[in-house]
mmCIF file of C-alpha atoms and ligand atoms in Angstrom:
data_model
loop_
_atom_site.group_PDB
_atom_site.id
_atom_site.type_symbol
_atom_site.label_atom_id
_atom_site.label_comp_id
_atom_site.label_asym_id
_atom_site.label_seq_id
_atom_site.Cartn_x
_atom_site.Cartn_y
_atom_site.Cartn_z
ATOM 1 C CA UNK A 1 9.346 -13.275 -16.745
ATOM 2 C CA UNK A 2 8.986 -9.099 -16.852
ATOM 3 C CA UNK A 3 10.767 -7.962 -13.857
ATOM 4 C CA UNK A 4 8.552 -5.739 -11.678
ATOM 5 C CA UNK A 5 10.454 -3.607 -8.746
ATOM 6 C CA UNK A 6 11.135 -5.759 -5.966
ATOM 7 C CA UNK A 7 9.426 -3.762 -3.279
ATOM 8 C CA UNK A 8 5.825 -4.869 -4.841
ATOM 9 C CA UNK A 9 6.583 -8.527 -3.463
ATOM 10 C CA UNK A 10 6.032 -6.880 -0.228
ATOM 11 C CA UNK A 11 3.263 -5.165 -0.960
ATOM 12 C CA UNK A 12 -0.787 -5.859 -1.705
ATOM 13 C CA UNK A 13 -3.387 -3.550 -3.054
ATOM 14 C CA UNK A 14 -5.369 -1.245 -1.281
ATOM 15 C CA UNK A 15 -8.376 -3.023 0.583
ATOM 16 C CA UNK A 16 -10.970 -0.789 0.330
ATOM 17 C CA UNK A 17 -14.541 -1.384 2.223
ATOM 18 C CA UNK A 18 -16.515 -4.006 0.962
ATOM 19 C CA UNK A 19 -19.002 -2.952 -1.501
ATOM 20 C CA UNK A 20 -22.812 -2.939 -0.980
ATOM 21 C CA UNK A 21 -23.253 -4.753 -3.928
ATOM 22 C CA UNK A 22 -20.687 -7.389 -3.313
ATOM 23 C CA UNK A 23 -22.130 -8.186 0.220
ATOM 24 C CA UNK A 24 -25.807 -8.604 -0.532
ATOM 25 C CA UNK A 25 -24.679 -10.906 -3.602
ATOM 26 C CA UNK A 26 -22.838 -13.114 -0.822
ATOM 27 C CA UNK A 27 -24.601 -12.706 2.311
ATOM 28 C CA UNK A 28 -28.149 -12.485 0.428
ATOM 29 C CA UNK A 29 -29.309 -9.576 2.278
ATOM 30 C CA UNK A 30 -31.359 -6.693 0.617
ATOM 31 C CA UNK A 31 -30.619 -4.194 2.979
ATOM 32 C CA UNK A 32 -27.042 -3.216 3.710
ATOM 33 C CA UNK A 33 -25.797 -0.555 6.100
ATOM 34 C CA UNK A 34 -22.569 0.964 4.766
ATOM 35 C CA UNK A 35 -20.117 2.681 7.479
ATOM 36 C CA UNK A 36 -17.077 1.269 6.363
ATOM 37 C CA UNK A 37 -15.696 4.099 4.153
ATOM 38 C CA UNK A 38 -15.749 7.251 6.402
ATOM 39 C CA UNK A 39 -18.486 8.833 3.544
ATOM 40 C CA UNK A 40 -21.307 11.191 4.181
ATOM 41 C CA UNK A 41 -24.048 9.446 4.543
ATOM 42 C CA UNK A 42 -26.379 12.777 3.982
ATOM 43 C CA UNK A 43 -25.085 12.530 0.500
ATOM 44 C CA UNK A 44 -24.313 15.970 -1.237
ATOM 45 C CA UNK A 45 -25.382 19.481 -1.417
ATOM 46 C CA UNK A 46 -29.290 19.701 -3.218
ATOM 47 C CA UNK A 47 -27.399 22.160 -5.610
ATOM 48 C CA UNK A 48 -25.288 19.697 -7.036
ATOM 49 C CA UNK A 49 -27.680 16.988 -7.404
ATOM 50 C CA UNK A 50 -29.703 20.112 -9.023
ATOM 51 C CA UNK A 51 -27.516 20.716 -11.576
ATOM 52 C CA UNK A 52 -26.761 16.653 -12.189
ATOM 53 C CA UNK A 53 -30.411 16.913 -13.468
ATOM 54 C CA UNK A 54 -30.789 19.949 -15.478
ATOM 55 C CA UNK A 55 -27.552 20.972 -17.050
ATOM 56 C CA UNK A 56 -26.112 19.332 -20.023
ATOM 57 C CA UNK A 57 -23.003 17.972 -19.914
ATOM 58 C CA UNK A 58 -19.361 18.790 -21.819
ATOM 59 C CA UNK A 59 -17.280 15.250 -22.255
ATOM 60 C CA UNK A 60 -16.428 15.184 -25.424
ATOM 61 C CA UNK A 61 -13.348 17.853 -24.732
ATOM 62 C CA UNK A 62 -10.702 17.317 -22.871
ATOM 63 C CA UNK A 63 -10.735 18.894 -19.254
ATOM 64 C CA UNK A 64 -9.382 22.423 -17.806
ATOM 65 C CA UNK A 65 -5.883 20.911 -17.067
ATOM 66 C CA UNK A 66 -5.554 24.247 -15.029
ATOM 67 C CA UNK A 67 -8.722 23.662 -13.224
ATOM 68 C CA UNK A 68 -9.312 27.259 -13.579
ATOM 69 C CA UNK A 69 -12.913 27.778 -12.632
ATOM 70 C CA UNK A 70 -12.488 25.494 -9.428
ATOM 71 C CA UNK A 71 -9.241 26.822 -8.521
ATOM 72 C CA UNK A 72 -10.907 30.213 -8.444
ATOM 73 C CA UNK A 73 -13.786 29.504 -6.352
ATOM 74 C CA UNK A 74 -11.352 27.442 -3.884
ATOM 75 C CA UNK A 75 -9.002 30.291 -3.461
ATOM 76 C CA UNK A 76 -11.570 33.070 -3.111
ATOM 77 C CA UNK A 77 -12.815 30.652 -0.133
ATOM 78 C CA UNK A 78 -9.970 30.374 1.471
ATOM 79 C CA UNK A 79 -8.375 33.561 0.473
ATOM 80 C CA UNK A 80 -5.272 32.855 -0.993
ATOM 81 C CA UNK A 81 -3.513 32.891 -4.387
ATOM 82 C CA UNK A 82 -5.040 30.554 -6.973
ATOM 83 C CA UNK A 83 -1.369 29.662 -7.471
ATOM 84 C CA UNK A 84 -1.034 27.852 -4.061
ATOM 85 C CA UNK A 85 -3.397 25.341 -4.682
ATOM 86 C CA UNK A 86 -2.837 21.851 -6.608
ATOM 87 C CA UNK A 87 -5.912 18.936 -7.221
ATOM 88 C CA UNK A 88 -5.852 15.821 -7.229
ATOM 89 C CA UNK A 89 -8.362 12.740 -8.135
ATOM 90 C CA UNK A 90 -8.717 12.904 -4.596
ATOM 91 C CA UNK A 91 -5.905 13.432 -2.063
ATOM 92 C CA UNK A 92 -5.253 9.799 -2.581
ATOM 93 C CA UNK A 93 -3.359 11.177 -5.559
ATOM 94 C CA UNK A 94 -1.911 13.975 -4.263
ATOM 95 C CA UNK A 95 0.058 11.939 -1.711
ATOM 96 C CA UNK A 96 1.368 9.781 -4.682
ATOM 97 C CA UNK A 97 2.367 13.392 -6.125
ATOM 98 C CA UNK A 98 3.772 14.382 -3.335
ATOM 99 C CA UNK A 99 5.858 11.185 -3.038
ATOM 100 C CA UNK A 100 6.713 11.019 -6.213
ATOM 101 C CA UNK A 101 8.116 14.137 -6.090
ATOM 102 C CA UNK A 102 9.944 13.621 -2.760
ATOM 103 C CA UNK A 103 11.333 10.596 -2.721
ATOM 104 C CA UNK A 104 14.037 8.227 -4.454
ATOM 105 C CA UNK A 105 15.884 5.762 -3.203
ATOM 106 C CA UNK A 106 18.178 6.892 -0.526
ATOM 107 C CA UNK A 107 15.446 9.408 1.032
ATOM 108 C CA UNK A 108 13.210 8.837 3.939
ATOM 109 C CA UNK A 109 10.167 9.499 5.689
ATOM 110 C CA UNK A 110 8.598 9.773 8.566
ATOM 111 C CA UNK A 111 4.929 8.489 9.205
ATOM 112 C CA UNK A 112 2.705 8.205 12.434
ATOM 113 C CA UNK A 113 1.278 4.883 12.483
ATOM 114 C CA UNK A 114 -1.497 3.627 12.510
ATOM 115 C CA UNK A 115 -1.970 6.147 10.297
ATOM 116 C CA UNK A 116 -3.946 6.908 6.580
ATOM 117 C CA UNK A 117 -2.100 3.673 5.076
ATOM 118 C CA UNK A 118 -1.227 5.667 1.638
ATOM 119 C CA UNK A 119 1.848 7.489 2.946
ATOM 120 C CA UNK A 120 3.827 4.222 3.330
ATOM 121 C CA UNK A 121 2.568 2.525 0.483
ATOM 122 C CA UNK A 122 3.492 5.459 -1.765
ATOM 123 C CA UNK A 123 6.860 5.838 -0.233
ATOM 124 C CA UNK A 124 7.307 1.777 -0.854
ATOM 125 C CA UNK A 125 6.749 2.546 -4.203
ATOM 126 C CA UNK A 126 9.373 5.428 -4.565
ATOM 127 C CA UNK A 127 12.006 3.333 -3.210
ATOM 128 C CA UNK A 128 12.584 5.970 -0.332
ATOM 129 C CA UNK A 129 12.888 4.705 3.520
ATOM 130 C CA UNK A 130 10.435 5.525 6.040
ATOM 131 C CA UNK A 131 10.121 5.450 9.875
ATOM 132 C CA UNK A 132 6.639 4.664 11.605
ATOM 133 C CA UNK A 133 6.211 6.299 14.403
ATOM 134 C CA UNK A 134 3.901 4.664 16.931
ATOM 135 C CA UNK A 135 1.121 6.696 18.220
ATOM 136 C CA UNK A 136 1.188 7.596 21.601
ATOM 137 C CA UNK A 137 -1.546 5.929 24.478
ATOM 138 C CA UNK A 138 -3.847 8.810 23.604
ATOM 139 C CA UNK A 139 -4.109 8.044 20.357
ATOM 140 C CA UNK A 140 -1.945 11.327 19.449
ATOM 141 C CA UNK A 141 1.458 11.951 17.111
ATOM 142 C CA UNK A 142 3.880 11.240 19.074
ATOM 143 C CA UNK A 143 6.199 14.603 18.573
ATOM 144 C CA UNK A 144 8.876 13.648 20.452
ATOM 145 C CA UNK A 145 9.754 10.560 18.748
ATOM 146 C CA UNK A 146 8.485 11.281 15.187
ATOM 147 C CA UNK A 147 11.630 14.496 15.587
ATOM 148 C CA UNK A 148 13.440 11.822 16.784
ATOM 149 C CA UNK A 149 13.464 9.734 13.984
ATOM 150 C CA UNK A 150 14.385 12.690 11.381
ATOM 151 C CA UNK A 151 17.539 12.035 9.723
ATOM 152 C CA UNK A 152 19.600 13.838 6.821
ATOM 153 C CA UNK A 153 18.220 11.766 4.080
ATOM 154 C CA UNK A 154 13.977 12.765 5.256
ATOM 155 C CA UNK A 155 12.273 14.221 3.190
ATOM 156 C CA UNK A 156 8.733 14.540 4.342
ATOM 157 C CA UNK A 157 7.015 14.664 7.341
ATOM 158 C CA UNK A 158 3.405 13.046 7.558
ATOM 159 C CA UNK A 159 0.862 14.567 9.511
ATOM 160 C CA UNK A 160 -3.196 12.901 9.704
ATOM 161 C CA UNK A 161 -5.195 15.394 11.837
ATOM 162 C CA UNK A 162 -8.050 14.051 12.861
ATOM 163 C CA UNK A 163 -6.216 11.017 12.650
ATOM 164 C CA UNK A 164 -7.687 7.698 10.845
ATOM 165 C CA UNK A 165 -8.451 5.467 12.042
ATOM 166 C CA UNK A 166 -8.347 6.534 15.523
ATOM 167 C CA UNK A 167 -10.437 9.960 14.983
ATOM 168 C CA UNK A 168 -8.834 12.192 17.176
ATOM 169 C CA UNK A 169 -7.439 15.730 16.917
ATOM 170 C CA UNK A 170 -4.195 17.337 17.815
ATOM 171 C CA UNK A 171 -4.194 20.110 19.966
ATOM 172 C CA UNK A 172 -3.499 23.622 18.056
ATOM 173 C CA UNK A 173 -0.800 24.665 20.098
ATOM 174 C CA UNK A 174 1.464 21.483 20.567
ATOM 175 C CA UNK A 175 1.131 20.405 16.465
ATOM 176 C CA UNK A 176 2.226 24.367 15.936
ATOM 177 C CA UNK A 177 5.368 23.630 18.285
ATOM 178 C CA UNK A 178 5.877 20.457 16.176
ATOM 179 C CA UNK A 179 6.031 22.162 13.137
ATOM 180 C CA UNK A 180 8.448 24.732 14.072
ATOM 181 C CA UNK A 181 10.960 22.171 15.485
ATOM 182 C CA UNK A 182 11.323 20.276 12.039
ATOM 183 C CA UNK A 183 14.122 22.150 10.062
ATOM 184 C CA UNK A 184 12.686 23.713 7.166
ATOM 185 C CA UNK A 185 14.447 21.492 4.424
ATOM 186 C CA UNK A 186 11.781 18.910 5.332
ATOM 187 C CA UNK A 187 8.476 18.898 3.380
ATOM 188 C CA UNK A 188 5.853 19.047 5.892
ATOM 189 C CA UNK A 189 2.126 17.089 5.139
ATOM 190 C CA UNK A 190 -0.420 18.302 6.873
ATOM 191 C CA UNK A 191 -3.594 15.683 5.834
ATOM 192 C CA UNK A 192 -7.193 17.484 6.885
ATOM 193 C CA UNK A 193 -9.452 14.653 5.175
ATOM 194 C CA UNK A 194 -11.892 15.607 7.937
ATOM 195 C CA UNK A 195 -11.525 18.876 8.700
ATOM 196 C CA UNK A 196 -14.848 19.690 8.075
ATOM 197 C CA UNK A 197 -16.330 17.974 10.626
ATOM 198 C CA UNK A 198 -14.176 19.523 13.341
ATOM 199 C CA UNK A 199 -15.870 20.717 15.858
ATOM 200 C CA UNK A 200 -13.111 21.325 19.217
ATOM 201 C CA UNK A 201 -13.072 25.002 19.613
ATOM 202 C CA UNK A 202 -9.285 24.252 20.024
ATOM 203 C CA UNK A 203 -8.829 24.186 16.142
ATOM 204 C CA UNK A 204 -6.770 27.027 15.071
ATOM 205 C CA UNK A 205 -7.587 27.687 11.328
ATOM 206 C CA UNK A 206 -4.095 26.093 9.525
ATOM 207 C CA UNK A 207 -4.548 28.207 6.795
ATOM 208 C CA UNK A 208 -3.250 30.690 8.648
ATOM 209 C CA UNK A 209 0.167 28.693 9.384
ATOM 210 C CA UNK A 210 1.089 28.741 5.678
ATOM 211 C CA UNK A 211 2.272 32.147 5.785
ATOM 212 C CA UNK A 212 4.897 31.287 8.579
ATOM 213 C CA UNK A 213 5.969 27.860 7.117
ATOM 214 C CA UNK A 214 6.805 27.518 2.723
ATOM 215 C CA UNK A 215 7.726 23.884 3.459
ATOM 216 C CA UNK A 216 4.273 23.217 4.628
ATOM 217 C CA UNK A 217 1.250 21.670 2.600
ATOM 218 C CA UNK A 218 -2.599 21.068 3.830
ATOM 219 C CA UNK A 219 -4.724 18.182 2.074
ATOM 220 C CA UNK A 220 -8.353 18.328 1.628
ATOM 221 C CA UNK A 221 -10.735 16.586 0.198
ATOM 222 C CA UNK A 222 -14.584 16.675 -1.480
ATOM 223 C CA UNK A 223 -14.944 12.819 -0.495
ATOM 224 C CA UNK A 224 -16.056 13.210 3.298
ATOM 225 C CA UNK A 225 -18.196 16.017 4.305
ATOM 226 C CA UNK A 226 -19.016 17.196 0.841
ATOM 227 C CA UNK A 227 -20.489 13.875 0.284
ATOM 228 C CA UNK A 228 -18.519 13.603 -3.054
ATOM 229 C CA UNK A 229 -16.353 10.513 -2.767
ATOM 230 C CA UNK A 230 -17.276 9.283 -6.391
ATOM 231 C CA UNK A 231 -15.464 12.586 -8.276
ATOM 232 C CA UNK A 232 -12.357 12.286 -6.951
ATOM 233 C CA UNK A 233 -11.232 15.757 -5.976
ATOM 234 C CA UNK A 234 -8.797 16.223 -3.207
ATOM 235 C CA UNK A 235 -6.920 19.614 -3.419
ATOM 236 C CA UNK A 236 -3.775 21.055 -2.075
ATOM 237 C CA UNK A 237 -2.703 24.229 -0.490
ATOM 238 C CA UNK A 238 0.927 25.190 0.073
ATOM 239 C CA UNK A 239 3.184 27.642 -0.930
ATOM 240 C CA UNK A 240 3.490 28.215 -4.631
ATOM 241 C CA UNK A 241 7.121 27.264 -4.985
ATOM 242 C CA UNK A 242 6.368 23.725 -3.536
ATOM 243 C CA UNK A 243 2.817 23.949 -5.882
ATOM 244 C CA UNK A 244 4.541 24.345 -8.971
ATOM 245 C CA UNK A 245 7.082 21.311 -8.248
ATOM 246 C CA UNK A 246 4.194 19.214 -7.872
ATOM 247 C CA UNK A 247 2.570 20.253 -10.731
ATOM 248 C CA UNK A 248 5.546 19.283 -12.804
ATOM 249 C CA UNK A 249 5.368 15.108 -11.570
ATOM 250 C CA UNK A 250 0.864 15.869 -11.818
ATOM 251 C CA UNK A 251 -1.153 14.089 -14.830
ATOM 252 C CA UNK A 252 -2.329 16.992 -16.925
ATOM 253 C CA UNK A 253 -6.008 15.825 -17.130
ATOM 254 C CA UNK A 254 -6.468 14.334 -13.813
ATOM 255 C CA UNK A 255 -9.475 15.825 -12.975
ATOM 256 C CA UNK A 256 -12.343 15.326 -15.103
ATOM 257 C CA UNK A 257 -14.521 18.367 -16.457
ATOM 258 C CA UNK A 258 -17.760 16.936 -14.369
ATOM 259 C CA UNK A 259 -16.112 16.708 -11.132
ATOM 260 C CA UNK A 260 -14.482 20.089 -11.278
ATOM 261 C CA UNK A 261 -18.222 21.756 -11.981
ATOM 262 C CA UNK A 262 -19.623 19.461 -9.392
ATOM 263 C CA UNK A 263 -16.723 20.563 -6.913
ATOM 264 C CA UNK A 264 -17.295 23.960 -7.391
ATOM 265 C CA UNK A 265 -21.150 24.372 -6.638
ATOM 266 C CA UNK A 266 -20.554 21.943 -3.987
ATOM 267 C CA UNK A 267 -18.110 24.196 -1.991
ATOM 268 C CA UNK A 268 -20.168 27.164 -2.816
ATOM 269 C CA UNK A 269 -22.891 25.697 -0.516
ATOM 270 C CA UNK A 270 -21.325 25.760 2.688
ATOM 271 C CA UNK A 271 -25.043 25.836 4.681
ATOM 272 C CA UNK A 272 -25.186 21.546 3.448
ATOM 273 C CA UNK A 273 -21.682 21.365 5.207
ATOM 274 C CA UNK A 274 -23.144 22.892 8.232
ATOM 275 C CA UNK A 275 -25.851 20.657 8.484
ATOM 276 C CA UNK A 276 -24.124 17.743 8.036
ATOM 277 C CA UNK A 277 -21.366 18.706 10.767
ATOM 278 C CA UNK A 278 -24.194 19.309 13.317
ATOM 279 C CA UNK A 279 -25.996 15.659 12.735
ATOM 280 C CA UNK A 280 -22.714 14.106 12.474
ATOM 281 C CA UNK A 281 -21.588 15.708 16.115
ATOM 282 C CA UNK A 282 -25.068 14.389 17.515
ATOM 283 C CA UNK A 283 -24.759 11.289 16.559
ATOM 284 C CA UNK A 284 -20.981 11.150 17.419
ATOM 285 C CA UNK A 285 -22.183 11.668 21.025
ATOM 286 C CA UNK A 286 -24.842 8.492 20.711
ATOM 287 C CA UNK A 287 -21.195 6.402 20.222
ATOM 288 C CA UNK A 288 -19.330 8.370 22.626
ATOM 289 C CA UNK A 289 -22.500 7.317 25.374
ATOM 290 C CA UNK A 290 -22.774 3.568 23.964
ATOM 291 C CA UNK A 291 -19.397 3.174 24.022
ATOM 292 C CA UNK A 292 -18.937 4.631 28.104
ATOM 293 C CA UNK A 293 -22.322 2.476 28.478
ATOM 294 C CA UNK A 294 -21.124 -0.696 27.608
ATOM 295 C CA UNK A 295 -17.596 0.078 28.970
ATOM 296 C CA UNK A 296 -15.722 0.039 25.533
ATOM 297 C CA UNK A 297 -12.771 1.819 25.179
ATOM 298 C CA UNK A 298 -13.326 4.702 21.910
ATOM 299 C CA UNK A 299 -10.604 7.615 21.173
ATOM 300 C CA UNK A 300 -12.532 11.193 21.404
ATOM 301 C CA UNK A 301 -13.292 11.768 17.413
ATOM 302 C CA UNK A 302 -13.244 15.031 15.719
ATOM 303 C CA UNK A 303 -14.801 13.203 12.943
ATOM 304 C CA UNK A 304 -17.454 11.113 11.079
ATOM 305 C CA UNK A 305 -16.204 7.706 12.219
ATOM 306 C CA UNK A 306 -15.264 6.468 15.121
ATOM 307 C CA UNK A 307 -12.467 3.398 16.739
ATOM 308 C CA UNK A 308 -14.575 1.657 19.020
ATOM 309 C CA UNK A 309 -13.261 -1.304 21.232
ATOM 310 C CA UNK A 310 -14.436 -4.659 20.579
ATOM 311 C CA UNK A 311 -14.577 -7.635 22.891
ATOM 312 C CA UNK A 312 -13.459 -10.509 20.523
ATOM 313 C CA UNK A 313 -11.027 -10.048 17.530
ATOM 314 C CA UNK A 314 -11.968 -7.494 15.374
ATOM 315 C CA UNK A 315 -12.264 -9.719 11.816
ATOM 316 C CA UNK A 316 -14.755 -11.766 13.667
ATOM 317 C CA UNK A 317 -16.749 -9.151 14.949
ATOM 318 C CA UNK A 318 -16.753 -7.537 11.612
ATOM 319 C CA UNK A 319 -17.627 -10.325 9.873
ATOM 320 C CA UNK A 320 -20.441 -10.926 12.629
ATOM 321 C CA UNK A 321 -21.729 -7.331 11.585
ATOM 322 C CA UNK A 322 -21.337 -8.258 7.692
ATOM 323 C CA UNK A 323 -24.024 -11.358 8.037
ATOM 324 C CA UNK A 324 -26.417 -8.794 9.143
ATOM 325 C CA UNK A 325 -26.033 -6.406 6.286
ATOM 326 C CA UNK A 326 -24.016 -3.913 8.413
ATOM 327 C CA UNK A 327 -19.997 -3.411 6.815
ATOM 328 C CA UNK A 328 -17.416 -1.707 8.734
ATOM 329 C CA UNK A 329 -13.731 -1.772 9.025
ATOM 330 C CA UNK A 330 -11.611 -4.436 11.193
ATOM 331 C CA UNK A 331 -9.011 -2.634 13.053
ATOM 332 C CA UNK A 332 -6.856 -5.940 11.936
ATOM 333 C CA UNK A 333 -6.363 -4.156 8.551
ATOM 334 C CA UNK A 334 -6.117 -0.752 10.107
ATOM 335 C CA UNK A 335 -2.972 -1.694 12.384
ATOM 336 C CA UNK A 336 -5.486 -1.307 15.700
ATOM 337 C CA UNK A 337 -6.445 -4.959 16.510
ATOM 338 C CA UNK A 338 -9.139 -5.148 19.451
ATOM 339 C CA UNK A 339 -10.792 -2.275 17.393
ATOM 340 C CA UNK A 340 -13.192 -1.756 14.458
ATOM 341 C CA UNK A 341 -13.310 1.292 12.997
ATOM 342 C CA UNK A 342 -17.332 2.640 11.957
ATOM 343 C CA UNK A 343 -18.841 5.540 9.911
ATOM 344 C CA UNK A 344 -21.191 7.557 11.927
ATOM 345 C CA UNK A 345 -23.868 7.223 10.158
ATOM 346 C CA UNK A 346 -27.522 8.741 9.984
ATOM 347 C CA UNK A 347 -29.743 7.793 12.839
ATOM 348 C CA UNK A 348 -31.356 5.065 11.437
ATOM 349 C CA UNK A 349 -27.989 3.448 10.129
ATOM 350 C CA UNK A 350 -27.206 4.150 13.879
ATOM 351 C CA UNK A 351 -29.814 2.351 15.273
ATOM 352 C CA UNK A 352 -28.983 -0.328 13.033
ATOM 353 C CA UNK A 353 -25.736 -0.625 14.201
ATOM 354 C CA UNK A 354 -25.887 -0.362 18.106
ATOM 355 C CA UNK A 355 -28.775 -3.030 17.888
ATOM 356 C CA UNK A 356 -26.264 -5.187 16.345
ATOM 357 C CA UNK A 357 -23.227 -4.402 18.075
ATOM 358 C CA UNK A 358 -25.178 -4.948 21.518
ATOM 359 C CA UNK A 359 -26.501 -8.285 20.573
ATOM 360 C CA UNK A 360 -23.055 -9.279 19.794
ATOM 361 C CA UNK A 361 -21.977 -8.141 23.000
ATOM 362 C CA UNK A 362 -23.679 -9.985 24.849
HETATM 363 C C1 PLP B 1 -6.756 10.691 6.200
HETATM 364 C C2 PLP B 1 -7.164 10.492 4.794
HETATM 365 N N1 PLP B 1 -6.477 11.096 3.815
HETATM 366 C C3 PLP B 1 -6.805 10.938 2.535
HETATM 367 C C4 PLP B 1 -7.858 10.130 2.169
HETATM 368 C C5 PLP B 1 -8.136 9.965 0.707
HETATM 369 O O1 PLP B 1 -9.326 10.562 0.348
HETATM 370 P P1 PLP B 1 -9.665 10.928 -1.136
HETATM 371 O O2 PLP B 1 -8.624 10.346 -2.027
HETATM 372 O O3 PLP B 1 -10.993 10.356 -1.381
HETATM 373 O O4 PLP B 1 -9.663 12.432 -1.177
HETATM 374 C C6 PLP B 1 -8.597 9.477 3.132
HETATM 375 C C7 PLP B 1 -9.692 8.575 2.751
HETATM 376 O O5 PLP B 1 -10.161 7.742 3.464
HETATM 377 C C8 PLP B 1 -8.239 9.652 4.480
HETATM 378 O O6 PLP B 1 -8.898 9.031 5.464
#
């Protein structure tokens, strides 16, 4: 018998949301209503979808291993040093970087929990130690005790803001006084999956932090707003120092040559992000008023999904959902029982959904 690392035995793959195909092959339903997977359900930018059509496309080479054109449109955007930013095959990759980088055996981290799932798995892997800090009642990091819980041997500090699965967003001011109390030997992970879809005028632009802090990184990601889950292309932006260290543990060709053009129109057309912020915020306010209607508890989200209480447990009210063609996440997998965790999606799929939910209900 091969003898794998030990920590696997504890382990199981990723359980991503069911697939549409998958469910109307068993459930034998034509019509399926996705909001399991936090994706845009407007799709992407017309540009890109423009130039699927009409350009021809380069595979036969091997990709820009330096990303070069993206990286140049991404740091002109943001206005900082092409050097500062890293990309992944989505972020999901770039917090395997990261902890591949980080960690060993003998090092620790510290997560908030429940939390994006990939920053314990990843530090499983690596053999390093972690700590999960509970969230607190609000559905916020808990500062107090994640600083609490730092020790010599940590490494990195894990930060999901808005949170998944619970959708909320830390104030500015108190995550800033966070940061500055973690010493500044500690790698600091500051995941912005949905920044985009922010729309609290507390937000203080992060970018601007990374001036102040070198031991400080912010993920992004083309999968949620930019409607581009199926590229892979999550990207990086920390202080060149930390960049290049991660570059080192990267895959050279990680990106392919498509999904760096595609990336790169796509962020170019910031008008399709506005748009989709604004219907996402409407229809975040239809859950936020069937939620207080039916007296179900739901954290505020800064986000395009939403943790919404449910009045029996959560795999049977999912799987309720799933017989009619509507998939979303149990909280039972997300480490929030009582909860499933929905995609806000179009106001159709919306419609869909609150019929559903309210015949359950009752
Ligand atoms: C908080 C958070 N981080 C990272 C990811 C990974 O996204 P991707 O690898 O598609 O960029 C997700 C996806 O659901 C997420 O919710």
């Amino acid at each position: 018998m091969v003898q794998y690392k030990r920590v696997l035995d504890t382990m199981a793959p990723y359980k991503p949301g069911k697939p549409i195909e998958e469910t109307q092959r068993e459930y034998g339903i034509e019509t399926i209503v996705k909001l399991a997977s936090n994706e845009n359900p407007y799709g992407y930018s017309p540009l890109v979808a423009k130039w699927l059509k009409e350009e021809a496309h380069e595979l036969a080479l091997y990709p820009d291993a330096n990303a070069t054109n993206l990286r140049e449109v991404v740091a002109k955007r943001y206005d900082v040093a092409p050097e500062s930013l890293i990309f992944g095959n989505g972020s999901d990759e770039l917090i395997s970087i990261i902890a591949r980088t980080f960690f060993e055996p003998g090092t620790h981290t510290v997560v908030p929990t429940p939390s994006f799932t990939q920053y314990v798995h990843n530090a499983k892997v690596e053999g390093a130690d972690f700590t999960e800090v509970p969230l607190r009642e609000d559905g916020h990091h808990d500062y107090e005790a994640m600083l609490q819980a730092i020790r010599p041997e940590t490494r990195v500090v894990w930060i999901c803001n808005p949170n998944n699965p619970t959708g909320t967003l830390l104030r500015s001011d108190e995550l800033k006084a966070f940061i500055d109390q973690i010493d500044s030997r500690i790698f600091i992970v500051l995941d912005e999956a949905y920044v985009e879809y922010i729309t609290d005028p507390d937000y203080v632009d992060t970018l601007n932090w990374l001036e102040e802090y070198d031991n400080l990184i912010l993920l992004r990601t083309f999968s949620k707003a930019y409607g581009l889950a199926s590229i892979r292309v999550g990207y990086g932006i920390g202080h060149e120092r930390v960049i290049e260290q991660l570059n080192k543990v990267r895959n050279p060709f990680n990106n392919n040559t498509l999904a760096h053009t595609i990336a790169q129109i796509a962020i170019e057309d910031q008008s399709f992000i506005e748009t989709c912020r604004t219907k996402n915020e409407t229809e975040r306010k239809r859950y936020e008023q069937f939620a207080t209607q039916h007296g179900l508890h739901m954290y505020p989200s800064q986000t395009n999904f939403v943790l919404l209480e449910t009045t029996r447990g959560a795999n049977e009210v999912s799987e309720q959902l799933l017989r009619q063609g509507i998939i979303v996440r149990s909280g039972d997998l997300l480490g929030t029982p009582g909860y499933i965790r929905v995609t806000i999606g179009t106001k159709e799929q919306n419609d869909v959904f609150f019929e559903a939910y309210e015949q359950l209900l009752n």
